[in-house]
Tab-separated table of C-alpha atoms and ligand atoms in Angstrom:
chain	number	residue	atom	x	y	z
A	1	MET	CA	30.440	-5.777	26.928
A	2	ILE	CA	30.877	-9.433	26.679
A	3	ASP	CA	33.595	-11.075	25.810
A	4	ASN	CA	32.378	-15.351	25.595
A	5	THR	CA	34.298	-18.585	24.382
A	6	LYS	CA	33.013	-18.274	20.676
A	7	HIS	CA	35.217	-14.533	20.938
A	8	LYS	CA	37.767	-16.450	21.945
A	9	GLY	CA	37.996	-19.378	20.047
A	10	LEU	CA	37.449	-16.417	16.966
A	11	ARG	CA	41.217	-15.393	18.707
A	12	GLN	CA	42.460	-18.488	18.739
A	13	LYS	CA	42.531	-18.261	15.262
A	14	LEU	CA	43.370	-15.810	14.415
A	15	VAL	CA	46.795	-16.031	16.718
A	16	LYS	CA	47.192	-18.774	13.771
A	17	VAL	CA	47.085	-17.030	11.651
A	18	LEU	CA	49.406	-14.080	12.366
A	19	GLU	CA	51.802	-17.564	12.915
A	20	ARG	CA	51.889	-18.764	10.067
A	21	LYS	CA	52.706	-15.588	8.248
A	22	GLY	CA	55.351	-14.853	10.520
A	23	ILE	CA	54.884	-13.604	14.026
A	24	THR	CA	56.871	-15.467	16.312
A	25	ASP	CA	57.040	-13.163	19.662
A	26	LYS	CA	55.469	-15.520	21.992
A	27	ALA	CA	54.114	-12.907	24.464
A	28	VAL	CA	53.057	-10.580	21.582
A	29	LEU	CA	50.532	-13.331	19.852
A	30	GLU	CA	49.647	-13.791	23.606
A	31	ALA	CA	48.290	-10.203	24.006
A	32	ILE	CA	46.709	-10.573	20.846
A	33	ASN	CA	45.256	-13.446	22.229
A	34	THR	CA	43.688	-11.414	25.498
A	35	VAL	CA	42.570	-8.356	23.585
A	36	PRO	CA	39.199	-8.281	22.589
A	37	ARG	CA	39.127	-6.640	19.575
A	38	HIS	CA	35.417	-6.557	18.998
A	39	LEU	CA	34.942	-4.284	21.295
A	40	PHE	CA	37.084	-1.494	20.584
A	41	MET	CA	34.882	-1.354	17.005
A	42	ASP	CA	31.961	-0.363	15.712
A	43	SER	CA	29.058	-3.511	16.429
A	44	SER	CA	28.379	-3.940	12.378
A	45	PHE	CA	31.610	-5.351	12.291
A	46	LEU	CA	31.468	-7.760	15.138
A	47	ASP	CA	31.755	-10.377	12.643
A	48	HIS	CA	34.789	-9.019	10.994
A	49	ALA	CA	36.379	-8.307	14.210
A	50	TYR	CA	38.831	-11.823	13.717
A	51	GLN	CA	40.061	-11.370	10.657
A	52	ASP	CA	43.291	-10.116	10.120
A	53	LYS	CA	41.744	-7.074	7.985
A	54	ALA	CA	42.270	-3.300	9.094
A	55	PHE	CA	38.627	-1.700	9.688
A	56	PRO	CA	36.969	1.961	9.918
A	57	ILE	CA	36.221	3.710	13.458
A	58	ALA	CA	35.340	7.405	14.201
A	59	ALA	CA	36.517	9.640	12.598
A	60	ASP	CA	37.127	8.308	9.391
A	61	GLN	CA	40.134	5.956	10.902
A	62	THR	CA	40.729	2.583	10.693
A	63	ILE	CA	42.128	0.422	13.847
A	64	SER	CA	45.116	-1.040	12.485
A	65	GLN	CA	45.281	-5.210	10.681
A	66	PRO	CA	46.240	-7.729	13.669
A	67	TYR	CA	48.894	-8.276	11.632
A	68	THR	CA	50.686	-5.162	11.000
A	69	VAL	CA	50.158	-4.433	15.085
A	70	ALA	CA	51.900	-7.798	15.479
A	71	PHE	CA	54.560	-6.545	13.249
A	72	GLN	CA	54.945	-3.458	14.528
A	73	THR	CA	54.967	-4.135	18.193
A	74	GLU	CA	57.612	-7.460	17.941
A	75	LEU	CA	59.636	-4.543	16.062
A	76	MET	CA	59.210	-2.571	19.212
A	77	LYS	CA	61.102	-5.727	21.424
A	78	VAL	CA	58.766	-4.141	24.330
A	79	GLU	CA	59.875	-6.031	28.221
A	80	LYS	CA	57.944	-5.233	31.173
A	81	GLY	CA	58.250	-2.049	32.322
A	82	ASP	CA	59.602	-0.147	29.784
A	83	LYS	CA	58.408	3.700	28.509
A	84	VAL	CA	57.051	3.528	25.603
A	85	LEU	CA	55.221	6.212	23.372
A	86	GLU	CA	51.971	5.697	20.489
A	87	ILE	CA	51.258	8.213	18.353
A	88	GLY	CA	47.895	7.712	16.802
A	89	THR	CA	45.306	6.219	19.945
A	90	GLY	CA	43.000	5.881	17.673
A	91	SER	CA	40.542	3.106	18.844
A	92	GLY	CA	42.962	2.736	21.385
A	93	TYR	CA	43.841	-1.329	20.391
A	94	GLN	CA	47.637	-0.483	19.609
A	95	THR	CA	47.834	1.049	23.343
A	96	ALA	CA	46.038	-2.261	24.667
A	97	VAL	CA	48.384	-4.634	23.312
A	98	LEU	CA	51.198	-2.495	24.768
A	99	CYS	CA	49.545	-2.731	27.938
A	100	GLU	CA	49.252	-5.856	28.088
A	101	LEU	CA	52.877	-6.160	27.581
A	102	GLY	CA	53.626	-4.458	30.867
A	103	ALA	CA	54.649	-1.231	29.148
A	104	LYS	CA	54.325	1.994	30.752
A	105	VAL	CA	52.169	3.962	27.959
A	106	TYR	CA	51.799	7.560	26.302
A	107	SER	CA	49.651	7.492	23.775
A	108	ILE	CA	49.217	10.902	21.216
A	109	GLU	CA	45.680	11.258	19.673
A	110	ARG	CA	44.989	14.535	17.101
A	111	GLN	CA	41.799	14.117	16.697
A	112	ARG	CA	39.543	14.961	20.148
A	113	GLU	CA	37.104	12.883	19.236
A	114	LEU	CA	38.111	9.940	19.037
A	115	PHE	CA	40.734	11.053	21.738
A	116	LYS	CA	37.740	11.394	23.973
A	117	LEU	CA	36.179	8.139	23.022
A	118	THR	CA	39.099	6.259	23.718
A	119	SER	CA	40.218	7.726	26.966
A	120	LYS	CA	37.042	6.853	28.801
A	121	PHE	CA	36.477	3.408	26.541
A	122	LEU	CA	40.140	2.028	27.422
A	123	PRO	CA	39.755	2.139	31.505
A	124	LYS	CA	36.573	0.742	31.130
A	125	LEU	CA	38.585	-2.526	29.710
A	126	GLY	CA	40.743	-2.223	32.515
A	127	TYR	CA	43.752	-0.550	30.043
A	128	ARG	CA	45.252	2.248	32.384
A	129	PRO	CA	48.066	3.470	30.222
A	130	LYS	CA	50.353	6.254	32.423
A	131	LYS	CA	48.738	9.156	29.874
A	132	LEU	CA	46.799	9.494	26.871
A	133	ILE	CA	47.221	13.045	25.364
A	134	PHE	CA	45.739	15.318	22.571
A	135	GLY	CA	48.320	16.620	20.638
A	136	ASP	CA	50.767	16.626	17.445
A	137	GLY	CA	52.083	13.124	17.454
A	138	TYR	CA	54.883	14.819	14.896
A	139	LYS	CA	56.216	16.783	18.377
A	140	GLY	CA	56.623	13.439	20.614
A	141	LEU	CA	56.587	14.018	23.955
A	142	VAL	CA	59.544	15.570	25.249
A	143	GLU	CA	58.014	16.388	28.724
A	144	GLU	CA	58.490	11.938	29.024
A	145	ALA	CA	61.120	11.183	26.912
A	146	PRO	CA	63.405	9.559	26.925
A	147	PHE	CA	61.585	6.563	25.956
A	148	LYS	CA	62.681	2.833	25.138
A	149	SER	CA	60.894	2.434	22.400
A	150	ILE	CA	58.194	4.608	19.725
A	151	ILE	CA	55.480	3.098	17.871
A	152	VAL	CA	53.820	5.727	14.683
A	153	THR	CA	50.653	3.803	13.644
A	154	ALA	CA	49.742	6.468	10.962
A	155	GLY	CA	52.451	7.206	7.333
A	156	ALA	CA	54.616	9.389	7.914
A	157	PRO	CA	55.695	11.256	4.862
A	158	PHE	CA	59.010	11.866	6.427
A	159	VAL	CA	60.367	10.973	9.967
A	160	PRO	CA	59.997	13.729	12.363
A	161	ASN	CA	63.342	14.352	14.030
A	162	PRO	CA	61.280	14.588	17.755
A	163	LEU	CA	60.856	11.325	17.668
A	164	LEU	CA	64.952	10.543	17.004
A	165	ALA	CA	65.916	12.785	19.890
A	166	GLN	CA	63.474	11.268	22.066
A	167	LEU	CA	64.812	7.530	22.310
A	168	ASP	CA	66.171	6.623	24.408
A	169	ILE	CA	70.225	4.973	23.932
A	170	GLY	CA	69.618	1.640	22.727
A	171	GLY	CA	65.491	3.080	21.953
A	172	ARG	CA	63.937	1.322	18.669
A	173	LEU	CA	61.672	4.096	16.529
A	174	VAL	CA	59.013	1.734	14.220
A	175	ILE	CA	57.516	3.891	11.784
A	176	PRO	CA	55.746	3.680	8.693
A	177	VAL	CA	57.344	5.952	5.744
A	178	GLY	CA	56.193	7.224	2.601
A	179	GLU	CA	53.158	8.760	0.943
A	180	LYS	CA	50.372	6.261	-0.634
A	181	VAL	CA	52.300	2.741	0.563
A	182	GLN	CA	54.691	2.914	3.688
A	183	ILE	CA	57.696	1.338	4.091
A	184	MET	CA	58.033	0.185	7.441
A	185	THR	CA	61.318	1.396	9.392
A	186	LEU	CA	62.990	0.407	11.804
A	187	PHE	CA	65.679	2.786	13.788
A	188	GLU	CA	67.595	1.845	16.575
A	189	ARG	CA	69.576	4.452	18.635
A	190	LYS	CA	72.958	3.297	18.918
A	191	GLY	CA	74.460	6.509	19.930
A	192	PRO	CA	73.807	10.296	20.881
A	193	LYS	CA	74.151	10.473	17.120
A	194	ASP	CA	74.195	7.371	16.198
A	195	PHE	CA	70.905	5.640	14.194
A	196	GLU	CA	70.785	2.079	12.194
A	197	LYS	CA	67.665	1.909	10.625
A	198	THR	CA	66.450	-1.082	8.565
A	199	GLU	CA	63.973	-1.073	6.081
A	200	PHE	CA	60.735	-4.075	6.280
A	201	GLY	CA	58.111	-4.810	3.934
A	202	GLU	CA	55.091	-2.198	2.196
A	203	PHE	CA	52.549	-1.235	4.609
A	204	LYS	CA	49.140	0.693	3.963
A	205	PHE	CA	47.939	2.962	6.653
A	206	VAL	CA	45.881	6.520	7.291
A	207	PRO	CA	48.271	9.642	6.881
A	208	LEU	CA	50.153	11.219	10.108
A	209	LEU	CA	48.941	14.271	9.587
A	210	GLU	CA	50.222	17.955	9.737
A	211	ASN	CA	48.669	21.177	11.982
A	212	LYS	CA	45.137	20.110	11.518
A	213	ASN	CA	42.907	20.528	14.264
U	301	SAH	N1	47.099	2.488	17.151
U	301	SAH	C1	45.308	2.840	16.160
U	301	SAH	C2	45.609	2.906	14.698
U	301	SAH	C3	44.626	4.344	14.165
U	301	SAH	S1	44.895	4.881	12.773
U	301	SAH	C4	44.614	1.528	16.597
U	301	SAH	O1	45.271	0.436	16.737
U	301	SAH	O2	43.316	1.810	16.344
U	301	SAH	C5	45.992	6.138	12.727
U	301	SAH	C6	45.298	6.989	13.904
U	301	SAH	O3	46.804	8.333	13.588
U	301	SAH	C7	44.042	8.290	13.597
U	301	SAH	O4	43.447	7.885	15.164
U	301	SAH	C8	44.708	9.792	13.743
U	301	SAH	O5	43.446	10.270	13.919
U	301	SAH	C9	46.101	9.415	14.410
U	301	SAH	N2	46.580	10.944	13.445
U	301	SAH	C10	46.999	10.874	12.490
U	301	SAH	N3	47.649	12.031	12.179
U	301	SAH	C11	48.506	12.295	14.266
U	301	SAH	C12	49.659	13.009	14.726
U	301	SAH	N4	49.793	14.304	13.860
U	301	SAH	N5	49.366	13.063	15.819
U	301	SAH	C13	49.028	12.282	16.286
U	301	SAH	N6	47.508	11.325	15.942
U	301	SAH	C14	48.080	11.412	14.260
């Protein structure tokens, strides 16, 4: 697994592109600058790894566009040591970005093939999430709740209540909501029953799937 000066140069360019598109959080940009995205993709897409685009991975899924990863991560406001939950491990790229930020990461994937591949792959790069789980993200991870932040990396037709319930007070849920296109939505938990909702622009994700394995 090679990460050479050419890859590093391409990453720096990608970071510039993300800055131009409005990403300002230095820690997030530094994480993108560090994680070798090309290693999370099929080798036939190597040339595309540092374009700001989504790409196919195993099991008909996609690795999210870098801008989307950066945008969602920025909204999470991760601080070192935060306990965070990711729904949709996929390639593990977003997981790695969260590890770079010093978060204690729990991540759920419902496709066994991806779960297995990514569970083996992340430690090879030195990324050690707290726990990778094969399961249904709609349920969250009640035994580890509450979380400082929760990120959903697939398009949710509705906001699953367990995810709101598993947020810490002051916690943040970042979730793309919608069927064909999704509105990036932030829920901040202000009190036990008090959530503040903010909507951002449109994004396009693969669907968050229900009841299938
Ligand atoms: N974070 C990933 C994005 C992968 S795409 C990355 O950086 O590569 C979204 C992922 O969500 C897919 O891997 C898909 O299998 C998974 N997914 C879909 N429905 C899910 C569910 N109900 N629970 C957990 N994961 C789900």
